[in-house]
Coordinates of C-alpha atoms and ligand atoms in Angstrom, one line a residue:
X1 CA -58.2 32.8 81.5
X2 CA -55.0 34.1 82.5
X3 CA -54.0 37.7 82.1
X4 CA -52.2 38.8 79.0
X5 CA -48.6 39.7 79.0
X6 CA -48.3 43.3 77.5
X7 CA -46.3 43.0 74.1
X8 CA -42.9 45.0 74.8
X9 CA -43.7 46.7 71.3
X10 CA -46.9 47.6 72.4
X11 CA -45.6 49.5 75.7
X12 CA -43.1 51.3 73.6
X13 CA -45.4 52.5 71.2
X14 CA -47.4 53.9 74.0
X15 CA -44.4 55.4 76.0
X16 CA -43.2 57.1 72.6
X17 CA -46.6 58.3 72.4
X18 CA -46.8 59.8 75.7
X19 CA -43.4 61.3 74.8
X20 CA -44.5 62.7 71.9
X21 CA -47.4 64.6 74.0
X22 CA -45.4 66.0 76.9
X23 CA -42.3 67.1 74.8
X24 CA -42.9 69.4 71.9
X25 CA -44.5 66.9 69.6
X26 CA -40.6 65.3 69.7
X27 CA -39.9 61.3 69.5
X28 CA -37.4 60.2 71.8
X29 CA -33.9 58.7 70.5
X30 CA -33.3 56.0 72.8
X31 CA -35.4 52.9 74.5
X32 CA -34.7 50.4 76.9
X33 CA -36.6 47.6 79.0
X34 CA -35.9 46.0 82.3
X35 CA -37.9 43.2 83.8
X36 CA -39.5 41.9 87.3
X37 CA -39.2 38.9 88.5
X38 CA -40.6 36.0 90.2
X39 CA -38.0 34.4 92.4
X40 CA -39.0 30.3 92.4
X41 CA -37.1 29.5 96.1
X42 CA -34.4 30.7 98.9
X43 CA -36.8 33.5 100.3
X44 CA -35.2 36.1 102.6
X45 CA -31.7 34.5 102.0
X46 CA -30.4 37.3 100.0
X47 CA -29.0 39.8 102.5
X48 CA -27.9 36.5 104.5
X49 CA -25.0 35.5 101.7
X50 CA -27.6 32.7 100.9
X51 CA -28.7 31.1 97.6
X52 CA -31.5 32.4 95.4
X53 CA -33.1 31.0 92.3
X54 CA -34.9 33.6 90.7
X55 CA -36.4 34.1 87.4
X56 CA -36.9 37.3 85.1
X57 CA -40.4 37.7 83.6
X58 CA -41.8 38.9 80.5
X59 CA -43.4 41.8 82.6
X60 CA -41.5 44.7 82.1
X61 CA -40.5 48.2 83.0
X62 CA -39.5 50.3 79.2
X63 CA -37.7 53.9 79.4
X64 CA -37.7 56.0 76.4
X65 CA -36.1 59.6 76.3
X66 CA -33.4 61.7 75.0
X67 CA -30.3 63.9 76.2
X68 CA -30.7 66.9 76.3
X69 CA -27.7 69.5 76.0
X70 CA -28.3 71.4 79.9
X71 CA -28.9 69.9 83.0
X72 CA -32.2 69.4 83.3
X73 CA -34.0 66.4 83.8
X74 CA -38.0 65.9 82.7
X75 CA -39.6 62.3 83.6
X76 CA -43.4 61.1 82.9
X77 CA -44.5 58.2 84.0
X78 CA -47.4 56.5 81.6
X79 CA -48.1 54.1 84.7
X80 CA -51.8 54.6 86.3
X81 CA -51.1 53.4 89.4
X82 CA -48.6 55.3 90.6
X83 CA -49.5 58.9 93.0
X84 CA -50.0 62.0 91.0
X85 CA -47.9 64.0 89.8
X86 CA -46.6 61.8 86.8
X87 CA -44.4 64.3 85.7
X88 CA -41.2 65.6 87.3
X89 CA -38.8 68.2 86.7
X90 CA -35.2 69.0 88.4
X91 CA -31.7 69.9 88.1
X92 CA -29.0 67.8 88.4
X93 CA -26.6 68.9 91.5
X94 CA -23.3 70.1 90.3
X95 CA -20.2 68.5 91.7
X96 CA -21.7 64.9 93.0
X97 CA -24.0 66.3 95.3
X98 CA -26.5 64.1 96.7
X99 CA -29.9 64.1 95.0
X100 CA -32.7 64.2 97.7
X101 CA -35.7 62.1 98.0
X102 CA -38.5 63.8 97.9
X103 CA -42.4 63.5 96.4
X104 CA -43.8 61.8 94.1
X105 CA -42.2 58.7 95.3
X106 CA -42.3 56.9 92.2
X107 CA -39.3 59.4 91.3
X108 CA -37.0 58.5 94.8
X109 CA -36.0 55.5 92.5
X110 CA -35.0 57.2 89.6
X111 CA -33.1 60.1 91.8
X112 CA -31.4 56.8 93.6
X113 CA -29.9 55.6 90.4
X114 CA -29.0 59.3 89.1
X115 CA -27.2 59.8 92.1
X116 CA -25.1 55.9 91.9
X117 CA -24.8 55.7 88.6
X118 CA -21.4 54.7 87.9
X119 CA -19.7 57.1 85.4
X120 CA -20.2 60.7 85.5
X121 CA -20.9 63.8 84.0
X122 CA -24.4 63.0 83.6
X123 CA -26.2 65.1 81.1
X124 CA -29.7 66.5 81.6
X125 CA -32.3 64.3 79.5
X126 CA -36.3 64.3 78.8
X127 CA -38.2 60.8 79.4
X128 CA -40.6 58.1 80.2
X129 CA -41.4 55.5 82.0
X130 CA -44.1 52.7 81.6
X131 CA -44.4 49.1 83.1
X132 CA -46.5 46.3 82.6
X133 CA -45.2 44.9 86.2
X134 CA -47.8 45.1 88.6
X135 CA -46.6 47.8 91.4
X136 CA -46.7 46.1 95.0
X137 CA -47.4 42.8 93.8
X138 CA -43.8 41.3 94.9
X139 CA -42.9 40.9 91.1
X140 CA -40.1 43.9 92.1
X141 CA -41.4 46.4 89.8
X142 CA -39.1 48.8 91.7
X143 CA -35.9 46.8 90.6
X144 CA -37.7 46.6 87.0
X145 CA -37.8 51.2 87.2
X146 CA -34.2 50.8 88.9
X147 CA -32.2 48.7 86.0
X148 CA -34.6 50.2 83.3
X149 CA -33.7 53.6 84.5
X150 CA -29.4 52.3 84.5
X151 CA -29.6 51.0 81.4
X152 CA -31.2 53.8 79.6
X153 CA -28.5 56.0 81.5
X154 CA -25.9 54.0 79.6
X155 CA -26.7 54.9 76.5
X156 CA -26.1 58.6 77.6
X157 CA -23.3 58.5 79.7
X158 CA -21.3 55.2 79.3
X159 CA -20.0 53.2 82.3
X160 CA -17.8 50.5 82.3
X161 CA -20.3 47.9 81.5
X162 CA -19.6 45.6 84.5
X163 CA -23.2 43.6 84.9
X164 CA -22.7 42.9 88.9
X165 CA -21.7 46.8 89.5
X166 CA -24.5 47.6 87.9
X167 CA -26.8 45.3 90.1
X168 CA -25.4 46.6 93.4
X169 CA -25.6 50.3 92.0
X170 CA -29.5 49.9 91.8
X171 CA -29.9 48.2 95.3
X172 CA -27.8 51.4 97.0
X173 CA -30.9 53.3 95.3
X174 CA -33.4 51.5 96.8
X175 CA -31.4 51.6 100.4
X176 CA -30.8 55.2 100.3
X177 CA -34.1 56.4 98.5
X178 CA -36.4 54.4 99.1
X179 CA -35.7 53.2 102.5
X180 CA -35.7 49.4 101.9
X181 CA -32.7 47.9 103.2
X182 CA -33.2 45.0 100.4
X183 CA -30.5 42.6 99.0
X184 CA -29.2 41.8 95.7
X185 CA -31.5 39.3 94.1
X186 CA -34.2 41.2 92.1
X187 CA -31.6 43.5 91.0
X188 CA -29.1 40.9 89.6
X189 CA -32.0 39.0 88.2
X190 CA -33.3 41.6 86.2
X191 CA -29.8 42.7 84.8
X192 CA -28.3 39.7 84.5
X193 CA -31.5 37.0 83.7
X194 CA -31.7 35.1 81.0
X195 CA -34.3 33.7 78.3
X196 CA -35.0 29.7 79.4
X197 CA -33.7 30.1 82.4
X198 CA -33.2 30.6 85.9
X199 CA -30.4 32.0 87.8
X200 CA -29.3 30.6 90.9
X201 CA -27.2 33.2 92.6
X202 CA -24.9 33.0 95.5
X203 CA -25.4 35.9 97.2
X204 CA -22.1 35.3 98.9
X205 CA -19.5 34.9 96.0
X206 CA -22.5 37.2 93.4
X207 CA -21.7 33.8 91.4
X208 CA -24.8 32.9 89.0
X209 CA -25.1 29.6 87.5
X210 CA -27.8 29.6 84.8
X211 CA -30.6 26.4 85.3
X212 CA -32.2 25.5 82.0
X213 CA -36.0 26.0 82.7
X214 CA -37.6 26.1 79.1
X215 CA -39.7 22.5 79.2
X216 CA -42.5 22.9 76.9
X217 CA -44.8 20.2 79.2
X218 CA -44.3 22.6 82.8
X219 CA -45.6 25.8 83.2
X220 CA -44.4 28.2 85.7
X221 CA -48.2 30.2 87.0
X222 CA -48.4 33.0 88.9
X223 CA -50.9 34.6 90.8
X224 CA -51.6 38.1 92.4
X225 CA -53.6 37.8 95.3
X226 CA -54.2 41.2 94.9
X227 CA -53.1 42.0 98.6
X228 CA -50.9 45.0 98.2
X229 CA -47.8 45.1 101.3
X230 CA -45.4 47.7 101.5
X231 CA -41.5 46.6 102.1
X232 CA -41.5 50.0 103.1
X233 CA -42.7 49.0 106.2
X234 CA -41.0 47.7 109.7
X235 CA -41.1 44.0 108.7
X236 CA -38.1 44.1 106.0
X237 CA -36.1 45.8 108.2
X238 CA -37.0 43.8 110.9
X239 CA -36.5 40.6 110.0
X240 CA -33.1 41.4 108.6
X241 CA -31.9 42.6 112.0
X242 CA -33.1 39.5 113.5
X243 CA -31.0 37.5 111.0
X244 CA -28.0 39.6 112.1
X245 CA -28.3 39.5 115.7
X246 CA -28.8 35.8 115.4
X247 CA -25.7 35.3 113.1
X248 CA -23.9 37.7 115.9
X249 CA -24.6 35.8 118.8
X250 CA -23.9 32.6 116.9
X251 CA -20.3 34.0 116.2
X252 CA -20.9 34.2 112.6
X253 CA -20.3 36.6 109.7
X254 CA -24.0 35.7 108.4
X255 CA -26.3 32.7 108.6
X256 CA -24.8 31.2 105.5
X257 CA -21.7 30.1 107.6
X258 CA -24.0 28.3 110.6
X259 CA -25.4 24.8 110.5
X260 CA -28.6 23.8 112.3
X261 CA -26.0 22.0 114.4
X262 CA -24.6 25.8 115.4
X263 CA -28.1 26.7 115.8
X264 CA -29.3 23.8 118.1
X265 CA -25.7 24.5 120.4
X266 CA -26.6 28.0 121.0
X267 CA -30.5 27.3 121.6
X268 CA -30.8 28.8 124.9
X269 CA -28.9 32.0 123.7
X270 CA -31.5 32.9 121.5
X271 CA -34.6 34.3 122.0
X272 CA -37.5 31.6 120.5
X273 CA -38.4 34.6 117.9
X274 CA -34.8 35.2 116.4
X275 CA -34.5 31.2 117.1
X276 CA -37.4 30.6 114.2
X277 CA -35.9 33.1 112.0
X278 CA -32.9 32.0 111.8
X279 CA -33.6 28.0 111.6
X280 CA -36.0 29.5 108.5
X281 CA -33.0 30.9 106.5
X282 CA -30.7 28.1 107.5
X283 CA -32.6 25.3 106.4
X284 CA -33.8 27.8 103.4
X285 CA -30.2 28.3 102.0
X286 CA -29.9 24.4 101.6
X287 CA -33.0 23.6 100.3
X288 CA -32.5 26.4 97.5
X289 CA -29.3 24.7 96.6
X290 CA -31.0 21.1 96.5
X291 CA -34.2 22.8 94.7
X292 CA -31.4 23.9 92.0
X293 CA -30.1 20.3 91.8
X294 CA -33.9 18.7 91.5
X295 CA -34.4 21.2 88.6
X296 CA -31.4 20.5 86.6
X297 CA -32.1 16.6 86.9
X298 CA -35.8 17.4 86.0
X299 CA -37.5 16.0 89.0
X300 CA -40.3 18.7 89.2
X301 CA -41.8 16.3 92.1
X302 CA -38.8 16.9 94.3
X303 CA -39.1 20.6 93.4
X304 CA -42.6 21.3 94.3
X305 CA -41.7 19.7 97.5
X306 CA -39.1 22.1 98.4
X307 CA -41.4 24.8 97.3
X308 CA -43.7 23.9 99.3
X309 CA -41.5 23.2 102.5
X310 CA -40.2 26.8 101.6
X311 CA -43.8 28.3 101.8
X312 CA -44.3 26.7 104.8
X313 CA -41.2 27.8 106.5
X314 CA -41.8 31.4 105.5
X315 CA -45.5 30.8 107.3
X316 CA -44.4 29.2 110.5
X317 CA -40.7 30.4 111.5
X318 CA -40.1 33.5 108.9
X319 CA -43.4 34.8 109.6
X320 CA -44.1 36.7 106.3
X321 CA -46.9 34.8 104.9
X322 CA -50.7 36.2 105.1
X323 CA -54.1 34.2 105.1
X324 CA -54.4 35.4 101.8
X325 CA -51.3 33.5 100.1
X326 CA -51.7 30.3 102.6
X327 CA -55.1 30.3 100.5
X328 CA -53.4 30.5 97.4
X329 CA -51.2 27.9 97.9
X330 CA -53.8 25.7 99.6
X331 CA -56.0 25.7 97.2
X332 CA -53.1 25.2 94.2
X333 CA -52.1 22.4 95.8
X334 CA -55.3 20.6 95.7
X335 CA -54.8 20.0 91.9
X336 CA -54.0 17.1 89.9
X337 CA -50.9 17.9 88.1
X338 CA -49.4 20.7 90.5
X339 CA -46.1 20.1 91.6
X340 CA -45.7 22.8 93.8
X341 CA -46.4 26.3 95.1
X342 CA -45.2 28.6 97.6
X343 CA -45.1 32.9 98.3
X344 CA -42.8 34.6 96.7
X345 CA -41.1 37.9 97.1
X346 CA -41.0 40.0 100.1
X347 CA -44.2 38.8 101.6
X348 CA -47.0 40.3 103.5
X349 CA -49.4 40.2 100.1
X350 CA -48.0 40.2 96.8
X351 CA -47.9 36.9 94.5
X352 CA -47.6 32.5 95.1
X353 CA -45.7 30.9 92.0
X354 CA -46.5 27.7 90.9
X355 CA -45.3 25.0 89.1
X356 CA -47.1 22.6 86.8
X357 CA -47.9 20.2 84.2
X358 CA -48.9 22.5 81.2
X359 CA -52.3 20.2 80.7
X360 CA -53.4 21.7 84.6
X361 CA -53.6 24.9 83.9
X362 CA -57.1 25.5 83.1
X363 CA -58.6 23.2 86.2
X364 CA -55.3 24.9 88.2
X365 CA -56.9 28.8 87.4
X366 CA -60.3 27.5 87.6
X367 CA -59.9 25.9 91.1
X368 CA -58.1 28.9 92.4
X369 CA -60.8 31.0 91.4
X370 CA -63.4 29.3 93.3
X371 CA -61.9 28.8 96.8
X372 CA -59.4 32.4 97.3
X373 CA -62.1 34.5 99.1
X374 CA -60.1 37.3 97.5
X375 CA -60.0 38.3 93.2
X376 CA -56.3 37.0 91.9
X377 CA -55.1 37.5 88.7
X378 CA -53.1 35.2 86.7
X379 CA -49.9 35.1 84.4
X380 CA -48.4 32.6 82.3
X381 CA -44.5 33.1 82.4
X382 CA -41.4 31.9 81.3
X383 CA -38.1 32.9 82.0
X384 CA -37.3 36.2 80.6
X385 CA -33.9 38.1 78.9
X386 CA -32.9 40.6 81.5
X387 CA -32.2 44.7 80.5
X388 CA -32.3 45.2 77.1
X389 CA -31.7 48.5 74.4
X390 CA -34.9 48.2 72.3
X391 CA -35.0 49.5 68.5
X392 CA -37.2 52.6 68.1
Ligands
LIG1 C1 -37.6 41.6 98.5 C2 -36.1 42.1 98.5 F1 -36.0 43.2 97.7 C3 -35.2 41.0 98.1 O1 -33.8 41.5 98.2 C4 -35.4 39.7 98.9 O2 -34.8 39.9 100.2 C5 -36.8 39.4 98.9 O3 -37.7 40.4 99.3 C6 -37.1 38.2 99.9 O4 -36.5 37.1 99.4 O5 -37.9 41.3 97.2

């Protein structure tokens, strides 16, 4: 019942193919993958020095291409979603000059990592792109393009291999070409994640500590509601200013260094808006790091609790939730054998993740189905390798 998780072969095969048809009948020489991910708890804590516990997915972005001995630079992109035209040509600027943004903007992320990318000359190359992570759906299919198009840039120009630099490299391309002031977390995930498990990051220290996550009995569901939201947008942006001028006024470098205490002291200082935001990623940071410690001991119940305290939060004081994903979660909840659910991602649409026992999947889908007034769709996942250099 639930979707089907694209073989990795399988998108290969069809990027070489599209290769193959745009570039003088040619097969590229190198390939690489990078995936989304699904984060499992500490929502909108990222850009506050807070804790995350993300997950890579087996949904991922591949790159195949070659160097080519000028500067120029050819891209394709096999995805159909994306705004036409899926093919672009430029130069590279000569002596570091910055590489505007421009249209299509599916290629704003690949310009963003050209112009970060942490070892230079870079040579001119040919290439494409594919996914099999659903664009808008708050699976971070643009930090899946980001690391795909890093890594693959490795192989022609090699950097210094530092995992962490990488990471960061890829979120200054999203600030500076796509205009989404994000944090770290779905670009450290997808370098740096790991198969069986998740990663709880500090987003302070950039500290990961890998959670073992590969129980054969739990299943980790996902579902689209099919919403599409734009980070894009004010709300991002928004909300992280909030979190700043709350932090500010409570004499703190970021939220991670108050206490609800702090919070409570300096009620009447805040505005009730910045107030709610603020007790969201404050109470948030903590109960990713108990989540974290409920996981590791195995006690899914206390888990699902979290998550569900998390999705509430998000609804209530973050504001970020949408009728659409209360639904979701509403309706997962109702089922024998679900532990928990909760948004995940950005907000404002996209995906709920749920946890539970692998025997309630089936009634789990099925329920859904019949009480989201919308059409989801559904995947199966387990934690996921991050970046990868394929074989062709
Ligand atoms: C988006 C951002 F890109 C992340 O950095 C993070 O802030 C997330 O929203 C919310 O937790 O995915």
């Amino acid at each position: 019942m639930a979707s089907l998780v694209p073989r990795v072969t399988d998108l290969v095969s069809e990027a070489r193919q599209v290769f193959h048809d745009n570039f003088d009948g040619l097969d590229p020489e190198v390939a690489v993958c990078a995936p989304g991910r699904v984060n499992l708890i500490g929502e909108h804590t990222d850009y506050n020095q807070g804790f995350v516990l993300p997950m890579a997915l087996p949904l991922v972005t591949v790159m195949v291409g070659s160097r080519i001995s000028d500067k120029n630079v050819s891209i394709v992109t096999a995805t159909k979603a994306v705004e036409e035209p899926r093919r672009v040509d430029f130069v590279l600027p000569k002596d570091n000059q910055p590489l505007s943004p421009g249209q299509p903007n599916w290629a704003n992320y690949i310009k963003g990592v050209l112009q970060h990318y942490r070892a230079k000359p870079l040579p001119g190359f040919k290439a494409v792109v594919v996914s099999s992570v659903p664009l808008g759906g708050g699976l971070s299919s643009s930090a899946s393009l980001e690391v795909a198009v890093y890594t693959f840039l490795q192989q022609l120009c090699p950097d210094d291999g530092d995992k962490v630099a990488k990471a960061e490299a890829c979120q200054k391309a999203e600030h500076t070409h796509a205009g989404v002031p994000c944090g770290i977390m779905d670009q450290f995930v997808s370098v740096l994640g790991m198969e069986g498990h998740a990663l709880l990051i500090d987003c302070r220290s950039l500290e990961a500590t890998l959670v073992p996550l590969a129980d054969p009995s739990l299943v980790i569901l996902i579902t689209n509601s099919n919403v599409r939201h734009s980070l894009t947008g004010s709300e991002y942006p928004s909300r992280r200013r909030q979190c700043e001028e709350a932090a500010a006024i409570l004499g703190k470098t970021s939220l991670r260094e108050a206490s609800l205490k702090d919070l409570e002291d300096t009620k009447g200082r805040l505005e009730s808006v910045t107030f709610r935001r603020a007790r969201h990623v404050i109470e948030e940071i903590k109960r990713t790091a108990e989540a974290a410690e409920a996981l590791k001991r195995g006690d899914y119940r206390e888990f699902g609790r979290l998550m569900v305290e998390s999705h509430n939060s998000l609804r209530d004081y973050y504001e970020v939730s949408c009728s659409e994903l209360d639904e979701l979660v509403s309706a997962a909840m109702e089922v024998d054998g679900v532990y928990g659910s909760r948004m995940t991602g950005g907000g404002f649409g996209g995906c709920t993740v749920t946890l539970l026992e692998a025997d309630a999947v089936d009634r789990t889908i099925q329920h859904i189905k019949e009480h989201y007034s919308g059409s989801p769709t559904f995947y199966i996942t387990k934690p996921s390798d991050g970046a990868q250099i394929l074989s062709l």
